[in-house]
mmCIF file of N, CA, C and O in Angstrom:
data_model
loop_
_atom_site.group_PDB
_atom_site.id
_atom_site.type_symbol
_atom_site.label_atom_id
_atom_site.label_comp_id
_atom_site.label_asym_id
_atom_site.label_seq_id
_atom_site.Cartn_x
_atom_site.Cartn_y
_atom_site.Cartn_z
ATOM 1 N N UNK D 804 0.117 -17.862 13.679
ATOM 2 C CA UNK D 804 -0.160 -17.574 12.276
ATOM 3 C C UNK D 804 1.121 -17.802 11.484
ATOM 4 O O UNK D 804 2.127 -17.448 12.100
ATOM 5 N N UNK D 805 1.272 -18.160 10.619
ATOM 6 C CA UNK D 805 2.262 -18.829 9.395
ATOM 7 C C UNK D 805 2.427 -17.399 8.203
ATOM 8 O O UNK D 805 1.606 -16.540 7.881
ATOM 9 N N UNK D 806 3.791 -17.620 7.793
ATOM 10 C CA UNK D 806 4.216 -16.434 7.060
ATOM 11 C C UNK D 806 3.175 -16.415 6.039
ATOM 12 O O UNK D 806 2.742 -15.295 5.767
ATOM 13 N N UNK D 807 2.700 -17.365 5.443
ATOM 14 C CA UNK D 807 1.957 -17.371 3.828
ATOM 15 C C UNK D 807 0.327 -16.705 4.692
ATOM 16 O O UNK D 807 -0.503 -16.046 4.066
ATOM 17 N N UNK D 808 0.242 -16.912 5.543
ATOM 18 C CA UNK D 808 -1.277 -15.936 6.450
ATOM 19 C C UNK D 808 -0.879 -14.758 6.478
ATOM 20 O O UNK D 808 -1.461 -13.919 5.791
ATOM 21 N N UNK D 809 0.007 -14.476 7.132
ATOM 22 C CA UNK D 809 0.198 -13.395 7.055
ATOM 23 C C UNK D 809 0.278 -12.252 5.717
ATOM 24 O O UNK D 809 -0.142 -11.097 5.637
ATOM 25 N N UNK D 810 0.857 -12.945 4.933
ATOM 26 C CA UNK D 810 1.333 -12.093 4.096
ATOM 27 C C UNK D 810 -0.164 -12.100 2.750
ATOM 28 O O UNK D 810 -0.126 -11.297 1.817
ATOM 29 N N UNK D 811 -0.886 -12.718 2.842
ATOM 30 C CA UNK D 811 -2.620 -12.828 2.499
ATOM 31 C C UNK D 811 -3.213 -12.235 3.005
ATOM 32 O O UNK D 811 -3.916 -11.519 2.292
ATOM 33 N N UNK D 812 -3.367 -12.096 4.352
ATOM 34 C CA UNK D 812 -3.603 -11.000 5.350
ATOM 35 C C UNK D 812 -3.338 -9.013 5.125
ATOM 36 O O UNK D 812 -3.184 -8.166 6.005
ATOM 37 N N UNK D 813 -3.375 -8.858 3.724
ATOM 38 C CA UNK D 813 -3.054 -7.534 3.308
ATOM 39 C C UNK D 813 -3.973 -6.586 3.943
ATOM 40 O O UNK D 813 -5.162 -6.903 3.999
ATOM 41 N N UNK D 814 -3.476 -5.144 4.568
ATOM 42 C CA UNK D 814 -4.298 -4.136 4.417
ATOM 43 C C UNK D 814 -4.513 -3.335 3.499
ATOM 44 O O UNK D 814 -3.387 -3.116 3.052
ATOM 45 N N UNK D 815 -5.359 -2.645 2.815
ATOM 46 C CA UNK D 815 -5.478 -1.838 1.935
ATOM 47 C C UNK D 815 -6.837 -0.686 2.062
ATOM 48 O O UNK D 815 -8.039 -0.830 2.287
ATOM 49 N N UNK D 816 -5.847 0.644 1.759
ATOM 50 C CA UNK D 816 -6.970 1.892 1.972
ATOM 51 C C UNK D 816 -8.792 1.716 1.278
ATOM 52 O O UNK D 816 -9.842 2.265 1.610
ATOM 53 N N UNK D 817 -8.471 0.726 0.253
ATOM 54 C CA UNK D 817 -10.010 0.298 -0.273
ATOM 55 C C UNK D 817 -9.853 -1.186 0.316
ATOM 56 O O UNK D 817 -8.995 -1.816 0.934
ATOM 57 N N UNK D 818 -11.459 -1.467 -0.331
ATOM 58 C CA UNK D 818 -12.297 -2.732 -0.590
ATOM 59 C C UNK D 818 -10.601 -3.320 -0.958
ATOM 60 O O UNK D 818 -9.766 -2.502 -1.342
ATOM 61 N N UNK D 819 -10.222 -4.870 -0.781
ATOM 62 C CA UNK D 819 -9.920 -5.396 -1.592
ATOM 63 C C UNK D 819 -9.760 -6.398 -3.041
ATOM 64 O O UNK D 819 -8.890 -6.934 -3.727
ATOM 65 N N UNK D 820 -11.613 -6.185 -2.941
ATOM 66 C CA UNK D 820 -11.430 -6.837 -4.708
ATOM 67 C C UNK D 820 -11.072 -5.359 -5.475
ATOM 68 O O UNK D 820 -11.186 -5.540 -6.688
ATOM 69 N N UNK D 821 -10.761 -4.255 -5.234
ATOM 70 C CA UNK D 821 -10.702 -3.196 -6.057
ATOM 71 C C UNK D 821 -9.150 -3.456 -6.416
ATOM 72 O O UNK D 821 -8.509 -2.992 -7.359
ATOM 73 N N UNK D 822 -8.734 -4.329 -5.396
ATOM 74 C CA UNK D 822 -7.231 -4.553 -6.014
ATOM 75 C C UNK D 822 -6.524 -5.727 -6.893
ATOM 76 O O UNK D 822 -6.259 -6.720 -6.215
ATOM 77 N N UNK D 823 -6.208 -5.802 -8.107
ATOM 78 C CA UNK D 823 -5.983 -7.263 -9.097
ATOM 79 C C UNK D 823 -4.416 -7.664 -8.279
ATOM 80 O O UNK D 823 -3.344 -7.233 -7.853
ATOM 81 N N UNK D 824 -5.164 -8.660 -8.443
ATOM 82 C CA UNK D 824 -3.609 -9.584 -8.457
ATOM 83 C C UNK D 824 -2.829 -9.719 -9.615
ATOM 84 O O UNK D 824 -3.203 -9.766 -10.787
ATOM 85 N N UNK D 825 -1.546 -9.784 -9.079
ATOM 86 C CA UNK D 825 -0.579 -9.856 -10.178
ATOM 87 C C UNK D 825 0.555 -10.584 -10.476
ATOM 88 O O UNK D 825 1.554 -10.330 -11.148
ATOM 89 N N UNK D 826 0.116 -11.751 -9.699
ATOM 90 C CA UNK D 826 0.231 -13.346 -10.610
ATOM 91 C C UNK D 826 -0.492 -14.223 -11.266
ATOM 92 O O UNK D 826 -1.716 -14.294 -11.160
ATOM 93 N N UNK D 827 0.192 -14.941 -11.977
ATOM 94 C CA UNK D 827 -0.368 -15.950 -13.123
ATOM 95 C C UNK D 827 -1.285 -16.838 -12.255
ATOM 96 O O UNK D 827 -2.271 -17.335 -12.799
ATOM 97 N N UNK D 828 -1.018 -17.101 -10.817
ATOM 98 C CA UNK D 828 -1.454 -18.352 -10.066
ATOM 99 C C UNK D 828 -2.930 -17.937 -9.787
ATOM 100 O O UNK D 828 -3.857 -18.741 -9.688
ATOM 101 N N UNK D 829 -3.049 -16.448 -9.661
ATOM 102 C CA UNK D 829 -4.384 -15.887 -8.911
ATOM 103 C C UNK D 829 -4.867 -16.027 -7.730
ATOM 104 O O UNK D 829 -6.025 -15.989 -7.315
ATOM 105 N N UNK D 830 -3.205 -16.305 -6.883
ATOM 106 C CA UNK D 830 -3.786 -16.147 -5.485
ATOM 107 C C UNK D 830 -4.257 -15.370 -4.783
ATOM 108 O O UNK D 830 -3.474 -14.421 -4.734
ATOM 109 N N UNK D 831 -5.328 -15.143 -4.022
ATOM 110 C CA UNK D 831 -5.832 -13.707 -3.449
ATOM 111 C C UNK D 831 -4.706 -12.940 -2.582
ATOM 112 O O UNK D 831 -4.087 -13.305 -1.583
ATOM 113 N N UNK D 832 -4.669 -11.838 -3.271
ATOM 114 C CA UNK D 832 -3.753 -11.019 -2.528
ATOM 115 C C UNK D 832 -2.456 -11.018 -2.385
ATOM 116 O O UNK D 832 -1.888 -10.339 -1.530
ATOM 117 N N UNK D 833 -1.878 -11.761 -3.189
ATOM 118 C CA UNK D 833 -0.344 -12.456 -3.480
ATOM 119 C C UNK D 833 0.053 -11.155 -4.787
ATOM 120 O O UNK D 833 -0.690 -10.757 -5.685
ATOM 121 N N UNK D 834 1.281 -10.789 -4.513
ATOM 122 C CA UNK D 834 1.423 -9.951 -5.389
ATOM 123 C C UNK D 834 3.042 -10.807 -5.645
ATOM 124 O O UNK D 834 3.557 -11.410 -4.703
ATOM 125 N N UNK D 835 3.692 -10.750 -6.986
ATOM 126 C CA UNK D 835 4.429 -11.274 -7.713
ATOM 127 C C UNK D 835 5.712 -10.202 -8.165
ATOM 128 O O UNK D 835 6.907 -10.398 -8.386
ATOM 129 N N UNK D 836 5.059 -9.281 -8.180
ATOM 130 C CA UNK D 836 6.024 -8.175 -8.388
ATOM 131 C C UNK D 836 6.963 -7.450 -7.928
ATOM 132 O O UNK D 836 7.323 -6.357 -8.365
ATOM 133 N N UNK D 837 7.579 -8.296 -6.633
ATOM 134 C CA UNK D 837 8.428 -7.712 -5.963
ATOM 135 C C UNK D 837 8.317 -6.696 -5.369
ATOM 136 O O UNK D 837 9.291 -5.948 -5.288
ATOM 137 N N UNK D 838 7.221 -6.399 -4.836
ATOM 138 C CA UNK D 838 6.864 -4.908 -3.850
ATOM 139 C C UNK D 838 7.107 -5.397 -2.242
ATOM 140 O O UNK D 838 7.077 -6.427 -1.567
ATOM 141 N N UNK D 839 7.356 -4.008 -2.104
ATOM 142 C CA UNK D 839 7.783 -3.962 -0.829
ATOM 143 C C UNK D 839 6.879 -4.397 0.443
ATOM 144 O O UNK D 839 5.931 -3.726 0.034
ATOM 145 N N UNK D 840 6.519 -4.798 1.299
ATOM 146 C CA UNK D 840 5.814 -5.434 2.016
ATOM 147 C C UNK D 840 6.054 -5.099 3.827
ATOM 148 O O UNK D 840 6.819 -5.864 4.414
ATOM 149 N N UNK D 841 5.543 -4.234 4.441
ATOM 150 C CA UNK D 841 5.775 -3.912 6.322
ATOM 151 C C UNK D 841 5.046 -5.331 6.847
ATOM 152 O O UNK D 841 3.966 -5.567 6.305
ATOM 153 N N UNK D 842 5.426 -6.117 7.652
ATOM 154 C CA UNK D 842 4.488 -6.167 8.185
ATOM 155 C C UNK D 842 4.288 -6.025 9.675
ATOM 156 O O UNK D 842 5.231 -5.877 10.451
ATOM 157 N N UNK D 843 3.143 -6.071 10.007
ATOM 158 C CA UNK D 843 2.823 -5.171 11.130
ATOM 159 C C UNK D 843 1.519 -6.026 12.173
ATOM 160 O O UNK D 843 0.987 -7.034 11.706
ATOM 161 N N UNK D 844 1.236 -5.669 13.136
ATOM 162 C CA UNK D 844 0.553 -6.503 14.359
ATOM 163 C C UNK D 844 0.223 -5.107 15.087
ATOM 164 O O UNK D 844 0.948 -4.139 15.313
ATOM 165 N N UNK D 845 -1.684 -5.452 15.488
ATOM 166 C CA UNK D 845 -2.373 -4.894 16.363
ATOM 167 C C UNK D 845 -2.441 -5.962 17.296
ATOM 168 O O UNK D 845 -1.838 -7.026 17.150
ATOM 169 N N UNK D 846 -3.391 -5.596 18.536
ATOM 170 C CA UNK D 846 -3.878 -5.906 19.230
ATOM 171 C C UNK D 846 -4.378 -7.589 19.046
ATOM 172 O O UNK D 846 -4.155 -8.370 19.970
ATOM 173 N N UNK D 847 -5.003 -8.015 17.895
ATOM 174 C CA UNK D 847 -5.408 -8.820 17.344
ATOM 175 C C UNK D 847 -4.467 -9.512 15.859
ATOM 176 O O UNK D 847 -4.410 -10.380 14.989
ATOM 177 N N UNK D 848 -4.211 -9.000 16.116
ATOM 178 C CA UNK D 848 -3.474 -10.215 14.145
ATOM 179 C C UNK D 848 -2.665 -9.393 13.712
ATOM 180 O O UNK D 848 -2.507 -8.203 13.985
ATOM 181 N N UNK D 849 -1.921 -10.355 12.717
ATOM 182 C CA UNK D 849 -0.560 -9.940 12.080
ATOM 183 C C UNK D 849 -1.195 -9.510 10.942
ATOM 184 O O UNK D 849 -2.320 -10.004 10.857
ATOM 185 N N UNK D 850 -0.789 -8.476 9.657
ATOM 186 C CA UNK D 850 -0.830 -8.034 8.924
ATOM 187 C C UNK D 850 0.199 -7.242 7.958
ATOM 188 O O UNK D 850 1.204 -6.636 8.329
ATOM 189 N N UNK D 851 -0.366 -7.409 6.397
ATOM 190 C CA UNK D 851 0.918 -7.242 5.716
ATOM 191 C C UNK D 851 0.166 -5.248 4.941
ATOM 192 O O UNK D 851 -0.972 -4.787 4.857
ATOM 193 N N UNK D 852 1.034 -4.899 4.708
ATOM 194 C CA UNK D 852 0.669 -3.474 3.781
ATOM 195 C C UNK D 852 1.723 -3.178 2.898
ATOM 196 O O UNK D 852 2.870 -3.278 3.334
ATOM 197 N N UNK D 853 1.549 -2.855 1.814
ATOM 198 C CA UNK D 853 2.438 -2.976 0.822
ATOM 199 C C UNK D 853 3.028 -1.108 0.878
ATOM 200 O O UNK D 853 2.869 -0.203 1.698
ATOM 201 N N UNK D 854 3.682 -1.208 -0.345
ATOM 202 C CA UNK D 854 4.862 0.176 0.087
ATOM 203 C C UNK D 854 3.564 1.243 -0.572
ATOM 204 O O UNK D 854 3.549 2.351 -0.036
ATOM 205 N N UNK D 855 2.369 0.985 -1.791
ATOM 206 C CA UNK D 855 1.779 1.817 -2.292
ATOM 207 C C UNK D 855 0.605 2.153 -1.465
ATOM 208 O O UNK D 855 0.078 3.233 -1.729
ATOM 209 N N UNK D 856 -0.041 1.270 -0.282
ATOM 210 C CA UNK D 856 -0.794 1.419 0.579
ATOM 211 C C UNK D 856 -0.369 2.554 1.408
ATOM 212 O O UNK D 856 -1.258 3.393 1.552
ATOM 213 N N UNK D 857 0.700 2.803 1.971
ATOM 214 C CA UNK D 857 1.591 3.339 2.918
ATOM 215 C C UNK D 857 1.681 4.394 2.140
ATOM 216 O O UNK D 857 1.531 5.325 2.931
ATOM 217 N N UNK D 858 1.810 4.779 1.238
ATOM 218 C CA UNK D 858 2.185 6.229 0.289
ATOM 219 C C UNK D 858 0.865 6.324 0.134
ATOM 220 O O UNK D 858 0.502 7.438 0.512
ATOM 221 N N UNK D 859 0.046 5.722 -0.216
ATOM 222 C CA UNK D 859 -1.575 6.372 -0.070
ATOM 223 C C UNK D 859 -2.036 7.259 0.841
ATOM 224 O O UNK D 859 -2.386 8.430 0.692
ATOM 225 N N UNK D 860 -1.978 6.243 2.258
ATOM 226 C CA UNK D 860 -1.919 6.912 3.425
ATOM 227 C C UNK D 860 -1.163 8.117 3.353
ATOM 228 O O UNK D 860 -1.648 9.200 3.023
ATOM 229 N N UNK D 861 -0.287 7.976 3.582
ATOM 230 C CA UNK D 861 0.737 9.369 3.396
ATOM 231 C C UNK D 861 -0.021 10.356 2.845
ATOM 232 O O UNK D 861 -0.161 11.313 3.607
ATOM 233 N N UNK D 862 -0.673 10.482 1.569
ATOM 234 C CA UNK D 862 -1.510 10.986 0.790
ATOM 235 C C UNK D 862 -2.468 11.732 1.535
ATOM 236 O O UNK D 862 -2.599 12.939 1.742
ATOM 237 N N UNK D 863 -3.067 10.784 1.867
ATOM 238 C CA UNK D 863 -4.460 11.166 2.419
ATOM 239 C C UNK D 863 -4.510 12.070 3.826
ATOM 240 O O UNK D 863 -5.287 12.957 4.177
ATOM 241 N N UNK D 864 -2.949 11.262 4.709
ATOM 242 C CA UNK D 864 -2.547 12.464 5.589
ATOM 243 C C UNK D 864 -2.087 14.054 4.983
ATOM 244 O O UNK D 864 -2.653 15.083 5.352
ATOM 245 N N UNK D 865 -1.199 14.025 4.203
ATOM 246 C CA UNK D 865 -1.013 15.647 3.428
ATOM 247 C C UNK D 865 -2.518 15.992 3.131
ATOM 248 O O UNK D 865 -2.602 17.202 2.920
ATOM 249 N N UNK D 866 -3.334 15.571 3.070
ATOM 250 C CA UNK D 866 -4.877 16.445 2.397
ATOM 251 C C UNK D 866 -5.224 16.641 3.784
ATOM 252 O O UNK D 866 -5.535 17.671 4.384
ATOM 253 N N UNK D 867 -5.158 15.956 4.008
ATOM 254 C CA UNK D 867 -6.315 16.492 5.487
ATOM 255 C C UNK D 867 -5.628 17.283 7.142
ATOM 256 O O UNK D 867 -6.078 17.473 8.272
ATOM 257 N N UNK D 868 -4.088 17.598 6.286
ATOM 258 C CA UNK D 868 -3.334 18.498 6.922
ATOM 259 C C UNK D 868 -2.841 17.869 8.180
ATOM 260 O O UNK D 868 -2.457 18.360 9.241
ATOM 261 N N UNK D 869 -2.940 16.865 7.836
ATOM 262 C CA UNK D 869 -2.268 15.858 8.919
ATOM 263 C C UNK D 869 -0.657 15.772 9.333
ATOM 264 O O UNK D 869 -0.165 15.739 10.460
ATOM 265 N N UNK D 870 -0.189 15.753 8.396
ATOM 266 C CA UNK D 870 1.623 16.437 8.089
ATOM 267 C C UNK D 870 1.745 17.253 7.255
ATOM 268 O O UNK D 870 0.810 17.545 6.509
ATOM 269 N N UNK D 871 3.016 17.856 7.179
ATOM 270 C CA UNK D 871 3.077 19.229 5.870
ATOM 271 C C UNK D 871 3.353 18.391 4.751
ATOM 272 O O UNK D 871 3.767 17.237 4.639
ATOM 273 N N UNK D 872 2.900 19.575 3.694
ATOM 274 C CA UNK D 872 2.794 19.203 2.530
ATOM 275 C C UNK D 872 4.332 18.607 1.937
ATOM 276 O O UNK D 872 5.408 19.112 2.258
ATOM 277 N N UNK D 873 4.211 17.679 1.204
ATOM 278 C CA UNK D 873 5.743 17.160 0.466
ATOM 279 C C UNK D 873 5.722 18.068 -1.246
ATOM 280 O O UNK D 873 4.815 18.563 -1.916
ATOM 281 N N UNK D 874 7.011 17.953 -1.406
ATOM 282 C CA UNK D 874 7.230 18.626 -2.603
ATOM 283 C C UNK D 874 5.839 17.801 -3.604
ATOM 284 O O UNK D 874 5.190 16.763 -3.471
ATOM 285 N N UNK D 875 5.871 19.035 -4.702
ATOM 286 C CA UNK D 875 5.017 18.536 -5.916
ATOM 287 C C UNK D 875 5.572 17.480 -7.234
ATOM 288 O O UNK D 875 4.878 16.831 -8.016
ATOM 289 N N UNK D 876 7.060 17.581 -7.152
ATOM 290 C CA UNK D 876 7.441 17.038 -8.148
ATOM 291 C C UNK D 876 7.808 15.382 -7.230
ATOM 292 O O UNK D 876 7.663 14.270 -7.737
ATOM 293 N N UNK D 877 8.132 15.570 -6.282
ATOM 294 C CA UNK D 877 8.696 13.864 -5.273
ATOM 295 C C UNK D 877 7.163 13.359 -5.518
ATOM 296 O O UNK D 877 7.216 12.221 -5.984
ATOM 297 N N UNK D 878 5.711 13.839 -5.357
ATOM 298 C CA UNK D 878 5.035 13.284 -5.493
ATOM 299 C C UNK D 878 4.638 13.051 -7.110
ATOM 300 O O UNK D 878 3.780 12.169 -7.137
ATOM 301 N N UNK D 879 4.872 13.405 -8.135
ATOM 302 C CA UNK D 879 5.134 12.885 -8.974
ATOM 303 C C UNK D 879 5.770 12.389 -9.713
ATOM 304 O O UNK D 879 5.488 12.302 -10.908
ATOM 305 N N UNK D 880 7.137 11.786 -8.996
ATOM 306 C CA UNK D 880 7.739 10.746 -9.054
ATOM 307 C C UNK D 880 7.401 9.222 -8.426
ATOM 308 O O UNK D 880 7.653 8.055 -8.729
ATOM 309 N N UNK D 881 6.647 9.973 -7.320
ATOM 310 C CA UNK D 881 6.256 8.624 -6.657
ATOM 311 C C UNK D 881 5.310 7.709 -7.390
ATOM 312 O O UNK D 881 5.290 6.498 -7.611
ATOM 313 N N UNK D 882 4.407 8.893 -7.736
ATOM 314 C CA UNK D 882 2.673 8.698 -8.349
ATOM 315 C C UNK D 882 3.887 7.755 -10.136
ATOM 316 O O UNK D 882 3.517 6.649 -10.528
ATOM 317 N N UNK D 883 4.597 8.157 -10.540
ATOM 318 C CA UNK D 883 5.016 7.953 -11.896
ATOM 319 C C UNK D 883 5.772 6.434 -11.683
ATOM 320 O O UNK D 883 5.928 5.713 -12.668
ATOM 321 N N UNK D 884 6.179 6.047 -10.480
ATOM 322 C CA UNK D 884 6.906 5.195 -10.411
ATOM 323 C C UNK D 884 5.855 3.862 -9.660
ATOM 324 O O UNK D 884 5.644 2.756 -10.158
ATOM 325 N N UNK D 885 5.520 4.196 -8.836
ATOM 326 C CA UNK D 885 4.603 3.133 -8.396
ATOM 327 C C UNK D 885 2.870 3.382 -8.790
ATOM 328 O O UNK D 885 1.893 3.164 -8.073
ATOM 329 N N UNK D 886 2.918 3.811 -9.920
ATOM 330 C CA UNK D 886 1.261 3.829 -10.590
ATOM 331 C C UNK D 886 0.232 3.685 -9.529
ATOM 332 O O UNK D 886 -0.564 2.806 -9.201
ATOM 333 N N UNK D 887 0.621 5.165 -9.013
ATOM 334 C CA UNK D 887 -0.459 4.913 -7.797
ATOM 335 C C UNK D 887 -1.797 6.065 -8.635
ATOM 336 O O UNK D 887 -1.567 7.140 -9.189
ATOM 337 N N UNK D 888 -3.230 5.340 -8.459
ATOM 338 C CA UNK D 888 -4.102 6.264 -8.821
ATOM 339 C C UNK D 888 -3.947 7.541 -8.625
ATOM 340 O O UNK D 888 -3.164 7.688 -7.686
ATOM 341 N N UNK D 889 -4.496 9.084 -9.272
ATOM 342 C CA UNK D 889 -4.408 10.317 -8.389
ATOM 343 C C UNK D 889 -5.866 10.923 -8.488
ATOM 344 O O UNK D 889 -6.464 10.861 -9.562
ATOM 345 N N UNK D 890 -6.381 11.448 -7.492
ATOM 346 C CA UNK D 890 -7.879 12.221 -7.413
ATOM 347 C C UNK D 890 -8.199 13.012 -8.427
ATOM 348 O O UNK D 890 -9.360 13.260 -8.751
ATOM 349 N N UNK D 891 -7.121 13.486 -9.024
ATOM 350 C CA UNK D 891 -7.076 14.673 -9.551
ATOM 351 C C UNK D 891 -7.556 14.735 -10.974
ATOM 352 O O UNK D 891 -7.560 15.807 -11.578
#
């Protein structure tokens, strides 16, 4: 698999048409904005997850008591800085 597969190859906690792209070119899943990018390999294929996917997760582990809770204000710095949706 070739870096430009891979990195098209995004995971994300939703559907991914719920997520816009955010270049002019409109490549699927190409993000322009200089975000941070893991990438990572199962069993089967290489894959990319961006830094707000990964803090989602994170998220969704603190609710369901999966790790302890993180401060209230770091998470609204996070939520303020990388415009991540909140449930709330």
């Amino acid at each position: 698999m070739n870096h430009d597969d891979i990195i098209a190859n995004r995971a994300y906690p939703t559907s991914p048409a719920e997520h816009a792209d955010t270049c002019s070119d409109g490549g699927p899943h190409h993000r322009c904005d200089g975000v941070l990018l893991f990438a990572m390999q199962d069993n089967h294929h290489t894959f990319t997850m961006d830094l707000v996917t990964i803090l989602q997760c994170v998220k969704m582990a603190e609710e369901e008591g999966g790790i302890p809770e993180l401060p209230e204000d770091w998470w609204q710095e996070v939520v303020n800085r990388y415009n991540i949706p909140t449930s709330e």
